[in-house]
XYZ file of C-alpha atoms in Angstrom:
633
model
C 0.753 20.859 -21.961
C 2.041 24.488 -23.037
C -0.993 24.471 -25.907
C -3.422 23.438 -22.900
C -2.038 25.991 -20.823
C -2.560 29.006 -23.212
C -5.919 27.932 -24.001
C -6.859 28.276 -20.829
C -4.832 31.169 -19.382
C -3.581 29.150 -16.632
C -2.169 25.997 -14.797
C -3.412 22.832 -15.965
C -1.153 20.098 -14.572
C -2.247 16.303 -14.831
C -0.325 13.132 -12.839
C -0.618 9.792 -13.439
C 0.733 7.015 -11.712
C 1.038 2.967 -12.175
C 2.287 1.109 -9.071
C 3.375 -2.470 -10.416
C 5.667 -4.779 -8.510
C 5.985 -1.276 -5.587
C 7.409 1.008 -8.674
C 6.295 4.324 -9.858
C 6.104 5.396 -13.319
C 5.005 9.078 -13.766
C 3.070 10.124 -16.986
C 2.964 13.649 -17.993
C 1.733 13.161 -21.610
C -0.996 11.208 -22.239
C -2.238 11.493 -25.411
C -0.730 8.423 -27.761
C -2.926 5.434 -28.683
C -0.116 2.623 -27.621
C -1.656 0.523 -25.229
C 1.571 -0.924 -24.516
C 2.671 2.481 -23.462
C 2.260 3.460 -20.118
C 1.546 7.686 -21.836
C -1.700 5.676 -23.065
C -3.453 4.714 -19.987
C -6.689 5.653 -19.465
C -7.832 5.000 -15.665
C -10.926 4.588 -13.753
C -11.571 8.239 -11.977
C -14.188 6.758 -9.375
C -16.363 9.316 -7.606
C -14.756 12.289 -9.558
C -17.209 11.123 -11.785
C -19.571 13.107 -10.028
C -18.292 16.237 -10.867
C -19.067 14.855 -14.629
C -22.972 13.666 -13.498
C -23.052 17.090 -11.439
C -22.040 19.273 -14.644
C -24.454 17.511 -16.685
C -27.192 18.335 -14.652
C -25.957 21.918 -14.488
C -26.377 22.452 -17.556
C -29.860 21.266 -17.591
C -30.463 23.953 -14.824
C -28.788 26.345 -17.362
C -31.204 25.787 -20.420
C -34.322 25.480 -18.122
C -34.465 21.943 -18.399
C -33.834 21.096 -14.570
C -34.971 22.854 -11.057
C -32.482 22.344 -8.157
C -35.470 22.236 -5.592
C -38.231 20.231 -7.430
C -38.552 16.609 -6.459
C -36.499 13.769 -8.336
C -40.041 12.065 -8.869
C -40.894 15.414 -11.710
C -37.619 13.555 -14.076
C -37.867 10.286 -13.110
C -41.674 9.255 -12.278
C -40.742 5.544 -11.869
C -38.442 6.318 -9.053
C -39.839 5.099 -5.349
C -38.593 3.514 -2.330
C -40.607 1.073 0.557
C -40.803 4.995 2.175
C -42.935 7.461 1.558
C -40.225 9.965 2.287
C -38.477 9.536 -1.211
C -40.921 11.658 -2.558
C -39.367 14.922 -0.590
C -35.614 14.291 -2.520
C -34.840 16.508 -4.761
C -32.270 17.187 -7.106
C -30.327 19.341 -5.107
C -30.321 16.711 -2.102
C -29.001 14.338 -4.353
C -26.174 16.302 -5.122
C -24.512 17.611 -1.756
C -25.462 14.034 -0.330
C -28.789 15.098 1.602
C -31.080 12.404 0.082
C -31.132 10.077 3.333
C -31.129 6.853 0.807
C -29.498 4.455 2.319
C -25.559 4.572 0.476
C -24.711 1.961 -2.309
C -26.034 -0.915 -4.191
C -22.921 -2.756 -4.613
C -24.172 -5.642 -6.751
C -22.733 -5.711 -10.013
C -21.085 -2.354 -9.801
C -17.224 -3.619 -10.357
C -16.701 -6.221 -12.649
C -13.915 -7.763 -14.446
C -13.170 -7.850 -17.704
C -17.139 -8.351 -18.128
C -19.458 -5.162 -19.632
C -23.065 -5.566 -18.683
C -26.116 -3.141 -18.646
C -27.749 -5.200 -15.707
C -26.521 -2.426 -13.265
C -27.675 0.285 -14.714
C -30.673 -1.149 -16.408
C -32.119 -3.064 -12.802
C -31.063 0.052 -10.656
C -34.721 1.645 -10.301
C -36.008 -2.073 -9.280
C -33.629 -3.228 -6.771
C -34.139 -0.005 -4.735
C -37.569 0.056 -4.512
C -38.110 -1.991 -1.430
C -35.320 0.367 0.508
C -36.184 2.952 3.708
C -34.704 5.912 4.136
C -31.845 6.429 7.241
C -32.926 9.942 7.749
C -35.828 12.318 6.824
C -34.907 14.223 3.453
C -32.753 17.146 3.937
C -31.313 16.408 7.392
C -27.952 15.936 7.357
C -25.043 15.508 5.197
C -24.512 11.311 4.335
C -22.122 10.382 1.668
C -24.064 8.739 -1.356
C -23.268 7.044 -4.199
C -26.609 6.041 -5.276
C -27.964 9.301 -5.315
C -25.477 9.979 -8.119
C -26.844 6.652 -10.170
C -30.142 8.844 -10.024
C -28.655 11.814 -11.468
C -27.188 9.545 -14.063
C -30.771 8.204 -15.035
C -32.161 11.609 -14.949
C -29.913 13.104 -17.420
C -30.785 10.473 -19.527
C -34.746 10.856 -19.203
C -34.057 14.336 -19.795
C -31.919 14.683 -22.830
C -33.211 11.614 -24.313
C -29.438 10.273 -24.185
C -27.431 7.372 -22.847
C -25.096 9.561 -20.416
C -21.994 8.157 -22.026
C -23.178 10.137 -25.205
C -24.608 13.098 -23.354
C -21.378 13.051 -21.712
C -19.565 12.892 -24.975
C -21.869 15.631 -26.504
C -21.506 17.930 -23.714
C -18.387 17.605 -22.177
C -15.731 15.861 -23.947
C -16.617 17.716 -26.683
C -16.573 21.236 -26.085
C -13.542 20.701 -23.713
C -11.458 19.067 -26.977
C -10.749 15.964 -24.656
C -10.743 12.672 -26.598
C -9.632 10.206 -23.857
C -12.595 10.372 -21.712
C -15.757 8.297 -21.420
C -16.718 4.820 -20.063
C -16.705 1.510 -19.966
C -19.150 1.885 -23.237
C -16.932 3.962 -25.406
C -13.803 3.651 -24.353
C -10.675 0.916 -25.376
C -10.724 -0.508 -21.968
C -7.803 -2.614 -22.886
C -5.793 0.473 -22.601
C -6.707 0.938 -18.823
C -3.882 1.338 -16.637
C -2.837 -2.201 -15.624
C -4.438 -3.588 -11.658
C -2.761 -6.371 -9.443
C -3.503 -8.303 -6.891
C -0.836 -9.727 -4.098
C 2.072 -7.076 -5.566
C 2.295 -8.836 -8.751
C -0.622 -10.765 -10.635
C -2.230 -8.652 -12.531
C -6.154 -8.445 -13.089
C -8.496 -8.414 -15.907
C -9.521 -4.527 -16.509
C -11.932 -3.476 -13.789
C -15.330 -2.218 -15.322
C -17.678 0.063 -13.226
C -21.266 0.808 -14.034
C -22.505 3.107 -11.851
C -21.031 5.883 -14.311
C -22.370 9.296 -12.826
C -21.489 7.721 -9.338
C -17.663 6.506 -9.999
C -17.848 5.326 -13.999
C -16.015 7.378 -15.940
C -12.998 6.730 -17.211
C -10.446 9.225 -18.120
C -6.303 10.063 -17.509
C -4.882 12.868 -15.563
C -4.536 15.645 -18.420
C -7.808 15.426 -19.135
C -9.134 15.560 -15.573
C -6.998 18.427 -15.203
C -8.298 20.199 -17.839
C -12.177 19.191 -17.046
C -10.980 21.143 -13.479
C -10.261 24.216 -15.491
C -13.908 24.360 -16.498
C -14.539 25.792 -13.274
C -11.869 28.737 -13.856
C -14.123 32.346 -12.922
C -14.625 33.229 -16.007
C -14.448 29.567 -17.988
C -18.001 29.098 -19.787
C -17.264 26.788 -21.840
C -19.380 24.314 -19.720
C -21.484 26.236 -17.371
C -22.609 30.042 -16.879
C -21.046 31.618 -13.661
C -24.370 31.092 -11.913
C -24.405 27.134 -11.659
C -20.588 27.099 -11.223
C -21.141 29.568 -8.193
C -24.277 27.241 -6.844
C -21.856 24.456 -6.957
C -19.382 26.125 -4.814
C -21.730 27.060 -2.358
C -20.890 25.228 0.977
C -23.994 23.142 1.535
C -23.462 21.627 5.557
C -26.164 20.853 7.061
C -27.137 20.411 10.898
C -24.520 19.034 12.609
C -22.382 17.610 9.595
C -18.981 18.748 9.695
C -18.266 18.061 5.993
C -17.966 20.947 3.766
C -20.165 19.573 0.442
C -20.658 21.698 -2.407
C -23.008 20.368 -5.230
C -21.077 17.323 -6.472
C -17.544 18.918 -5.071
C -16.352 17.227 -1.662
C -14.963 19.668 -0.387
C -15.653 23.715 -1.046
C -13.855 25.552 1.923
C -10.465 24.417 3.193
C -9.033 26.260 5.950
C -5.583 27.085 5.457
C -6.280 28.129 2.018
C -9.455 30.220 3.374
C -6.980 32.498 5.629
C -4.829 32.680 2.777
C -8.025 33.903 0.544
C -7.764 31.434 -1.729
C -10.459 29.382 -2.776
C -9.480 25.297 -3.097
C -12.308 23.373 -4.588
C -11.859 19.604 -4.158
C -13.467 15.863 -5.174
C -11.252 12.697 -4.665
C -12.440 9.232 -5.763
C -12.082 5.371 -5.552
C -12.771 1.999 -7.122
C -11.683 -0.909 -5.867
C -8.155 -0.747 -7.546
C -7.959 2.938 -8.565
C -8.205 6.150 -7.206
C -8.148 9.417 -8.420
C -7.906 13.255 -6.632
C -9.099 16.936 -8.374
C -8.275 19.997 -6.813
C -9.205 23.110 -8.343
C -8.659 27.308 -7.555
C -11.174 28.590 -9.488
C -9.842 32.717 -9.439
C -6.146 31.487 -9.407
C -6.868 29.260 -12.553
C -5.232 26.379 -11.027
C -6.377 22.520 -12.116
C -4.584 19.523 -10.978
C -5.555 16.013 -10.740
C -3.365 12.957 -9.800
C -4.707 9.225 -10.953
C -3.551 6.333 -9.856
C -3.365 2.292 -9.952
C -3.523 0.786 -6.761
C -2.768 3.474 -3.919
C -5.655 5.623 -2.339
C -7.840 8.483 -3.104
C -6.156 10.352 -0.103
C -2.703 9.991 -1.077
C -4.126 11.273 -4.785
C -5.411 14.673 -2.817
C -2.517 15.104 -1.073
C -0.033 15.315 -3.682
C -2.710 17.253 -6.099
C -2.699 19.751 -3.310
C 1.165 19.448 -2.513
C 1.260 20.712 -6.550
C -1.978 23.344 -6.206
C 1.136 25.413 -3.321
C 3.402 25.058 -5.569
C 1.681 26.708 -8.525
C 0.515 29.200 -5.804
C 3.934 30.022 -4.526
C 4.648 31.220 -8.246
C 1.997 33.498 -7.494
C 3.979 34.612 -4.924
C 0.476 33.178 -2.789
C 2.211 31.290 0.445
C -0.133 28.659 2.322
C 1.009 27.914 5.423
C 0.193 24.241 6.944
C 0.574 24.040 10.949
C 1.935 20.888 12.481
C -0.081 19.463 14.644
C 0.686 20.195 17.912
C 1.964 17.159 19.890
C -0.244 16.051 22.569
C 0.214 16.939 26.465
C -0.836 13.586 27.544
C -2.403 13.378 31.340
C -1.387 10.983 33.925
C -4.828 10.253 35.107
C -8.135 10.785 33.523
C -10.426 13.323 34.869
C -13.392 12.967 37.077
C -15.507 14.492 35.564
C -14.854 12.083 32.089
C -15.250 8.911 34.140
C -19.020 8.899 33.945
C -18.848 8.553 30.454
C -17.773 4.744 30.713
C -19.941 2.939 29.113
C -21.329 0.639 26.016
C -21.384 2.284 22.568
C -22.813 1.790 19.183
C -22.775 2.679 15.344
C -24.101 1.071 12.796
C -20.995 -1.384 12.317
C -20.305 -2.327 15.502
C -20.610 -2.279 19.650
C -17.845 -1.491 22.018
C -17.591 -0.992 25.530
C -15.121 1.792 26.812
C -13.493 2.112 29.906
C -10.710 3.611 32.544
C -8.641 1.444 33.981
C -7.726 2.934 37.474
C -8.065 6.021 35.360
C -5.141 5.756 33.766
C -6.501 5.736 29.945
C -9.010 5.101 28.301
C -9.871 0.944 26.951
C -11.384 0.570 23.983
C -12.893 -3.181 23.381
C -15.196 -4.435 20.631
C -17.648 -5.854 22.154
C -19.995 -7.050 18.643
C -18.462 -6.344 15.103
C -16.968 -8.315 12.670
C -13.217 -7.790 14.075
C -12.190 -8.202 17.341
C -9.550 -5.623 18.837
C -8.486 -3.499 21.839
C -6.904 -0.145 22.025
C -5.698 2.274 24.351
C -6.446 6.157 24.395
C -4.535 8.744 27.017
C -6.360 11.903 27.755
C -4.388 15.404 26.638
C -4.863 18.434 28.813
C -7.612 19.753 26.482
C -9.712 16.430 27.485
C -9.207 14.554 24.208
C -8.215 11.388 23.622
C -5.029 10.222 21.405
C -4.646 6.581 20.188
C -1.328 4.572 22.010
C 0.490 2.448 20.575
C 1.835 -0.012 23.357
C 1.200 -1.009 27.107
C -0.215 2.333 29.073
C -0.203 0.910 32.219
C 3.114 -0.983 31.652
C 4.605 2.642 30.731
C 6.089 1.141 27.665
C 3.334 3.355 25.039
C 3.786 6.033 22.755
C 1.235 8.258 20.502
C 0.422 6.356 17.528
C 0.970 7.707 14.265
C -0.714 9.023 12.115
C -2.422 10.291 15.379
C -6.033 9.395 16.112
C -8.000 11.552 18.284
C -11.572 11.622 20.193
C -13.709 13.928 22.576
C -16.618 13.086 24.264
C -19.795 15.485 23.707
C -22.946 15.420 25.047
C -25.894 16.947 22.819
C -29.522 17.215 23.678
C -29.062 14.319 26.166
C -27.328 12.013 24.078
C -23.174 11.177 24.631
C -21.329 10.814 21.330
C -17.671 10.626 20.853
C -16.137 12.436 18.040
C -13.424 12.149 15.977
C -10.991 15.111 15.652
C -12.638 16.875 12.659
C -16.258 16.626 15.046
C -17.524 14.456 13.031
C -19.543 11.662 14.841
C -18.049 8.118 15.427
C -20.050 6.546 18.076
C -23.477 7.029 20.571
C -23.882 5.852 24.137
C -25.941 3.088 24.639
C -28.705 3.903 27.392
C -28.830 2.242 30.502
C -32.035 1.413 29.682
C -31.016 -0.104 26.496
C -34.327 -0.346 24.365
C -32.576 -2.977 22.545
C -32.286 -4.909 25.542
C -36.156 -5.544 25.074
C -35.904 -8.319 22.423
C -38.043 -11.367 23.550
C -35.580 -13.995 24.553
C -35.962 -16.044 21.399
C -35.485 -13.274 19.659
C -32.178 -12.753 21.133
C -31.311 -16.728 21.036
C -31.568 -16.984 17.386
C -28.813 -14.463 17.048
C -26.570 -16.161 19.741
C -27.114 -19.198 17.644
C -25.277 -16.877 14.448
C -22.506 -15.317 16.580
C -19.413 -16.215 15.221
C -20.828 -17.663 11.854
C -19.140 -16.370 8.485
C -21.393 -16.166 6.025
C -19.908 -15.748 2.218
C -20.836 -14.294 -0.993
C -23.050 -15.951 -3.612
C -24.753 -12.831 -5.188
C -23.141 -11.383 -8.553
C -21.606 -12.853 -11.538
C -18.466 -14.272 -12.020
C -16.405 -11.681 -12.819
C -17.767 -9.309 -10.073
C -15.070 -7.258 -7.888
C -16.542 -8.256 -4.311
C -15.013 -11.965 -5.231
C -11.695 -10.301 -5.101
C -11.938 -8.989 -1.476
C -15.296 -7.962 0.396
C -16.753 -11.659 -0.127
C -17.841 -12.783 3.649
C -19.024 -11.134 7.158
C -19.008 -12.511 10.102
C -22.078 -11.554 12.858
C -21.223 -11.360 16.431
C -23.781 -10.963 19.749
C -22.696 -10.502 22.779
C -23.736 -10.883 26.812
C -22.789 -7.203 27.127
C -24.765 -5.780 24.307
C -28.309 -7.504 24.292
C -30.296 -6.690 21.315
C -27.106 -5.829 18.915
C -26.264 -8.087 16.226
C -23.022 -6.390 15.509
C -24.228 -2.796 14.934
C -27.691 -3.972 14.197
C -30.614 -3.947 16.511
C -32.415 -6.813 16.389
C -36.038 -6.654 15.157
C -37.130 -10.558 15.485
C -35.511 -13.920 14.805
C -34.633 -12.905 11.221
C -34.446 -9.372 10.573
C -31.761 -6.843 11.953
C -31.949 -3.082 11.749
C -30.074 0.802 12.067
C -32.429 2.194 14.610
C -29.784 5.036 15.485
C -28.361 6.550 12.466
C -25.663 9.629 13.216
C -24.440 12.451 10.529
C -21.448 12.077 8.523
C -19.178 9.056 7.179
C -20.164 6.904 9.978
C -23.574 6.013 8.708
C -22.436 5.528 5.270
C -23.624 3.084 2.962
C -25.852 1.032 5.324
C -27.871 -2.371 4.628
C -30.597 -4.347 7.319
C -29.922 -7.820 7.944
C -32.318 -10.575 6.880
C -31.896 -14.136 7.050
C -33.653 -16.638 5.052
C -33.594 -20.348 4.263
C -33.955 -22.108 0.805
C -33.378 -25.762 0.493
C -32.528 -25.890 4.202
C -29.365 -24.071 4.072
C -29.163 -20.487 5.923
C -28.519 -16.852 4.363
C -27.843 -13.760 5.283
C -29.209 -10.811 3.349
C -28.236 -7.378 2.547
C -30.715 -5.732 0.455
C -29.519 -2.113 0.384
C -26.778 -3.771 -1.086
C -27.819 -6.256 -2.923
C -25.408 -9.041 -1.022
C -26.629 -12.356 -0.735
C -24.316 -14.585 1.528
C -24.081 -17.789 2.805
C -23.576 -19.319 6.066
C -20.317 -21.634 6.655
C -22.563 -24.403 8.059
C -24.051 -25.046 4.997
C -20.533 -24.987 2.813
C -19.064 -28.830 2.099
C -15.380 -29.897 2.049
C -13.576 -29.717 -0.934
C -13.111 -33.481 -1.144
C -11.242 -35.713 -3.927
C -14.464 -36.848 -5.236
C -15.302 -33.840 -6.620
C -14.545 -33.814 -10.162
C -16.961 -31.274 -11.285
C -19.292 -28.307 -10.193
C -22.795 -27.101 -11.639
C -23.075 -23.569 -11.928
C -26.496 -21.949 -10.722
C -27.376 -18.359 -12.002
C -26.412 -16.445 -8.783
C -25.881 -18.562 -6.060
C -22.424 -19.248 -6.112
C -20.557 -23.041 -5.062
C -18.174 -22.744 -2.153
C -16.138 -24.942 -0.425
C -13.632 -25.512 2.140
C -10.407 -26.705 1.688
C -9.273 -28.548 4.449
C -5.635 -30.771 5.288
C -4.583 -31.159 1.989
C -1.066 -31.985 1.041
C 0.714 -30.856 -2.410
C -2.534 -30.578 -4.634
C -2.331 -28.584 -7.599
C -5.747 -28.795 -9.837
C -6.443 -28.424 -13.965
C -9.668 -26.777 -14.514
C -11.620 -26.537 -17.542
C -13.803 -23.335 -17.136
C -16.171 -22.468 -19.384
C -16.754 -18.776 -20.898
C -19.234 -16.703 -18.394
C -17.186 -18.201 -15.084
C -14.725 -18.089 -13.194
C -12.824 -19.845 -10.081
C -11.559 -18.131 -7.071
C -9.381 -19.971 -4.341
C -8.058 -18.490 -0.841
C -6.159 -19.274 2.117
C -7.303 -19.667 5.640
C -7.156 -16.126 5.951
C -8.990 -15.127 3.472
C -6.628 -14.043 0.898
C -6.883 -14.341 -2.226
C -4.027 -16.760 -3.826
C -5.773 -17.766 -7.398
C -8.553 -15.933 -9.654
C -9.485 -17.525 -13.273
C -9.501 -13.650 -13.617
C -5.826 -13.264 -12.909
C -4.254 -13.058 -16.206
C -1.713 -15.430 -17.707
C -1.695 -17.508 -14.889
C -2.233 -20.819 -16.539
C -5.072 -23.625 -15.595
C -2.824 -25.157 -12.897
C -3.795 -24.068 -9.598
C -1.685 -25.218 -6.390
C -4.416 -25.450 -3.528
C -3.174 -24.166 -0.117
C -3.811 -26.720 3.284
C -6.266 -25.038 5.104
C -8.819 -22.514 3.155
C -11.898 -22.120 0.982
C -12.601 -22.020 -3.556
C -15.313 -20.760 -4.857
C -16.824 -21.606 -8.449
C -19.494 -19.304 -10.336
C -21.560 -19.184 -13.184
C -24.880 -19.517 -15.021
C -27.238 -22.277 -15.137
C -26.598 -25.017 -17.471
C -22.446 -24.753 -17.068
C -20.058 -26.755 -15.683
C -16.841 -26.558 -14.085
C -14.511 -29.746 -14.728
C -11.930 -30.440 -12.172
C -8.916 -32.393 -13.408
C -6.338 -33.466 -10.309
């Protein structure tokens, strides 16, 4: 650390953290070779792996290579969507998250224990047939994919895999050596992952390497932050590390995006004049948080295993005062103020009761002798109801309790909404402004579906329909493996936040700035040897419905695998069954409880080929064509 420090002329500080069995070990030095060691971890950095992608590029725009403004098509010609739009993105839209592409191909993106180039190498083909959510250059959208394209275009460009370019370019000059991806890097010395507290998972691979890939531990993050010191050229000139900086909102976003950075004004260290750059990331089971101060010469970056990207930024930034109060800089944080909560809701906020939308779900809101506000899903894949009092400035703060019972308080960590009407539209918006949902019209337009239209998707309310895209050792398996579509009386048309478009297809017809129209997907159902699936294209799901799944029965002593279409079941009444399973290399076994959790993965290491079978839930076995699953009881 003190040899990093001089060489830079400032603070570099890196954190990493495991959290196995709810423990904390803290690494400071990272740079032995023991995987056994917990100072040898390398981690998964998620999307602070576009700062990497982001750089790269930059220094493309340095040598001439690269044009911020001209279209992506002038680097990558075989790049087109279903929309004619696509050929208005450029490079610079990709990069502060402008691009209006519609989020993430999940597919294939996390795997276990598995490498495979099918991601990267079937990226340009399975976005082809996608629309665009908004016209090029809108509004502000969070995007991973966009990233993937800045990935492929470095590599069109320098005539380089990016893990080499990266290498080349990066690791090099910055003297880092444990940095890279899933293609060049010991992955067996990746921080350990669990599942359920305890059971610990096969390494977690990701491919989309400019969007969340690479790989890295908290030293090295830290000092890859000091690359954007003032006066650091060791990876870009002044000009592209200025351009970066530059806050790029847009309309009525209310993130502040640089290029690549999430975050490039923060306002208690802006009225301390202090400049706090900022880009936090997340895979499924790690997370990682950079903050920089480029004129201070600040870095810090906190990984960890399990945990959250937010917690990451926090402490990073907890750190970033304390190096600043050496520099005798003091950053004051105000409390938030505690609500002044109204005993009745005013008149003027009762017209605003009502059915709303996004493009997850439908809810209907209401005021209950205008005491509070009710807030009750009304399509969406959970069901819930919550309670909002109105403060004195007319916002609303989330209860936790009974309002009218008196027996509520202000939930913490407080949640708070306003209602806003713009250019004849009602919204409600979350605290930061940002947009969360739209008023439905009384003359819903969505309402106009032809009555068969709308009885097909009655037929589907209520219907789970489960994963059987991706190979076997793909991360959805682990957790995001089923959805559930709901309809509903009050909210004709909508097909949870989908309007419908005929008897099989489902679409975003209103899409608003901001997180809330991230990563989107249409709906489209189709049927292949009579059993029913739902499809998500935009991110390359493929699920099927629970009418078509079988019981788990006692004759079933063995399962053919099909390439991509994987076998579930439903375990149902049974009493004290533990299985033996003979699984062949290339698949893998996955078996839950009525809730959904997960209880056994073939994944899960050092778990053994007994596997006790809970009463009352659902196993899943997947593959390639031509294996076989044996099933000894």
């Amino acid at each position: 650390m003190k040899n990093i420090k001089k060489m830079f002329a400032g603070i570099v500080m890196g954190l990493a953290l495991t959290i196995p069995l709810g423990g904390i070990v803290v690494n400071a030095d990272t740079n032995t070779d023991s995987s056994e060691d917990s100072s040898g971890y390398i981690l998964n950095i998620g999307s602070v792996s576009k700062m990497y992608v982001t750089v790269a590029v930059m220094q493309l725009v340095d040598q001439g290579k690269v044009e911020l403004d001209a279209p992506v098509t002038d680097y990558i010609p075989d790049f087109k969507l279903a929309d004619e739009r696509y050929k208005d993105i450029t490079v610079r839209m990709l990069m502060n998250h402008t691009s209006g592409l519609m989020g993430t191909q999940y597919g294939g993106i996390f795997l276990l224990g598995e490498k495979s180039e099918k991601y990267h190498d079937t990226f340009l083909k399975n976005i082809e047939g996608e629309y665009l959510k908004a016209d090029p250059g809108t509004f502000n959208c969070y995007c991973n994919d966009g990233f993937t394209l800045l990935e492929i275009m470095v590599e069109r460009v320098s005539g380089k895999t990016f893990t080499e370019y990266m290498e080349e370019n990066i690791c090099t000059p910055l003297s880092v050596s444990n940095t890279g991806s899933v293609w060049d890097m010991d992955m067996d010395r990746q921080a350990p992952i669990y599942i359920n507290g305890n059971v610990k998972l096969e390494p977690e691979y990701v491919f989309a390497i400019g969007a969340g890939g690479v790989v890295s531990n908290a030293e090295e993050v830290a000092v890859f932050g000091s690359a954007f010191f003032t006066g650091n050229d060791v990876l870009l000139s002044e000009d592209a590390k200025k351009e970066m900086a530059e806050n790029n909102k847009t309309g009525d976003s209310t993130e502040n995006f640089g290029l690549g950075w999430d975050a490039v004004e923060q306002e208690d260290y802006k009225k301390a004049g202090v400049t706090v750059l900022s880009k936090g990331g997340d895979t499924d089971f790690q997370h990682a948080g950079l903050v920089v101060a480029p004129d201070e010469e600040i870095s810090v970056a906190v990984l960890s295993s399990g945990g959250g990207s937010g917690i990451n930024e926090k402490m990073a930034l907890a750190i970033m005062d304390e190096a600043l109060s050496e520099r005798g800089i003091s950053i004051e944080h105000p409390e938030e103020d505690k609500p002044e909560l109204l005993s009745e809701v005013p008149e003027k906020i009762l017209k605003y009761e009502g059915l709303y939308a996004n493009t997850r779900l439908t809810l209907s809101i209401s005021f209950p002798d205008k005491q509070y506000m009710r807030v009750v899903s009304v399509t969406g894949e959970q069901e819930f109801e919550e309670q909002f009092m109105c403060t004195k400035d007319n916002t609303f703060v989330k209860m936790s309790g009974d309002v009218a019972s008196g027996n509520a308080i202000v939930a913490q960590p407080m949640e708070a909404y306003s209602f806003e009407e713009k250019n004849g539209q009602v919204y409600l918006m979350d605290s930061y402004g940002g947009y969360s949902l739209y008023k439905v019209s009384e003359k819903n337009p969505a309402a106009e579906v032809q009555s068969g239209v709308q009885s097909a998707w009655d037929e589907r309310s209520g219907i789970t329909y489960y994963l059987v895209s991706g190979s076997a050792s793909d991360c959805n398996y682990t957790q995001n493996n089923h959805i559930i579509i709901r309809t509903s009386e009050e909210a004709p048309g909508f097909v949870n936040g989908y309007v419908m478009q005929d008897e099989n297809h489902a679409s975003i017809k209103f899409v608003m700035p901001g997180t809330c129209s991230r990563d989107l997907s249409d709906l489209r159902m189709e049927e292949t040897d009579g059993k029913e699936y739902l499809c998500l294209d935009d991110y390359g799901w493929k699920c099927i419905s629970e009418k078509n799944i079988p019981v788990f029965t006692d004759d079933v002593k063995s399962v053919e695998l099909k390439s991509g279409v994987a076998s579930w079941f439903r375990i149902d009444g049974v009493k004290n069954e533990t299985l033996k399973l003979d699984i062949p290399e290339g698949a893998s076994v996955y078996v839950y409880d009525k809730y959904m959790n997960i209880k056994y993965s073939s994944l899960m290491t050092g778990y053994g080929d007994s596997i006790p079978l809970p009463e009352y839930g659902m196993i899943v076995f997947i593959g390639e064509t031509g294996s076989t699953i044996n099933i000894g009881r």
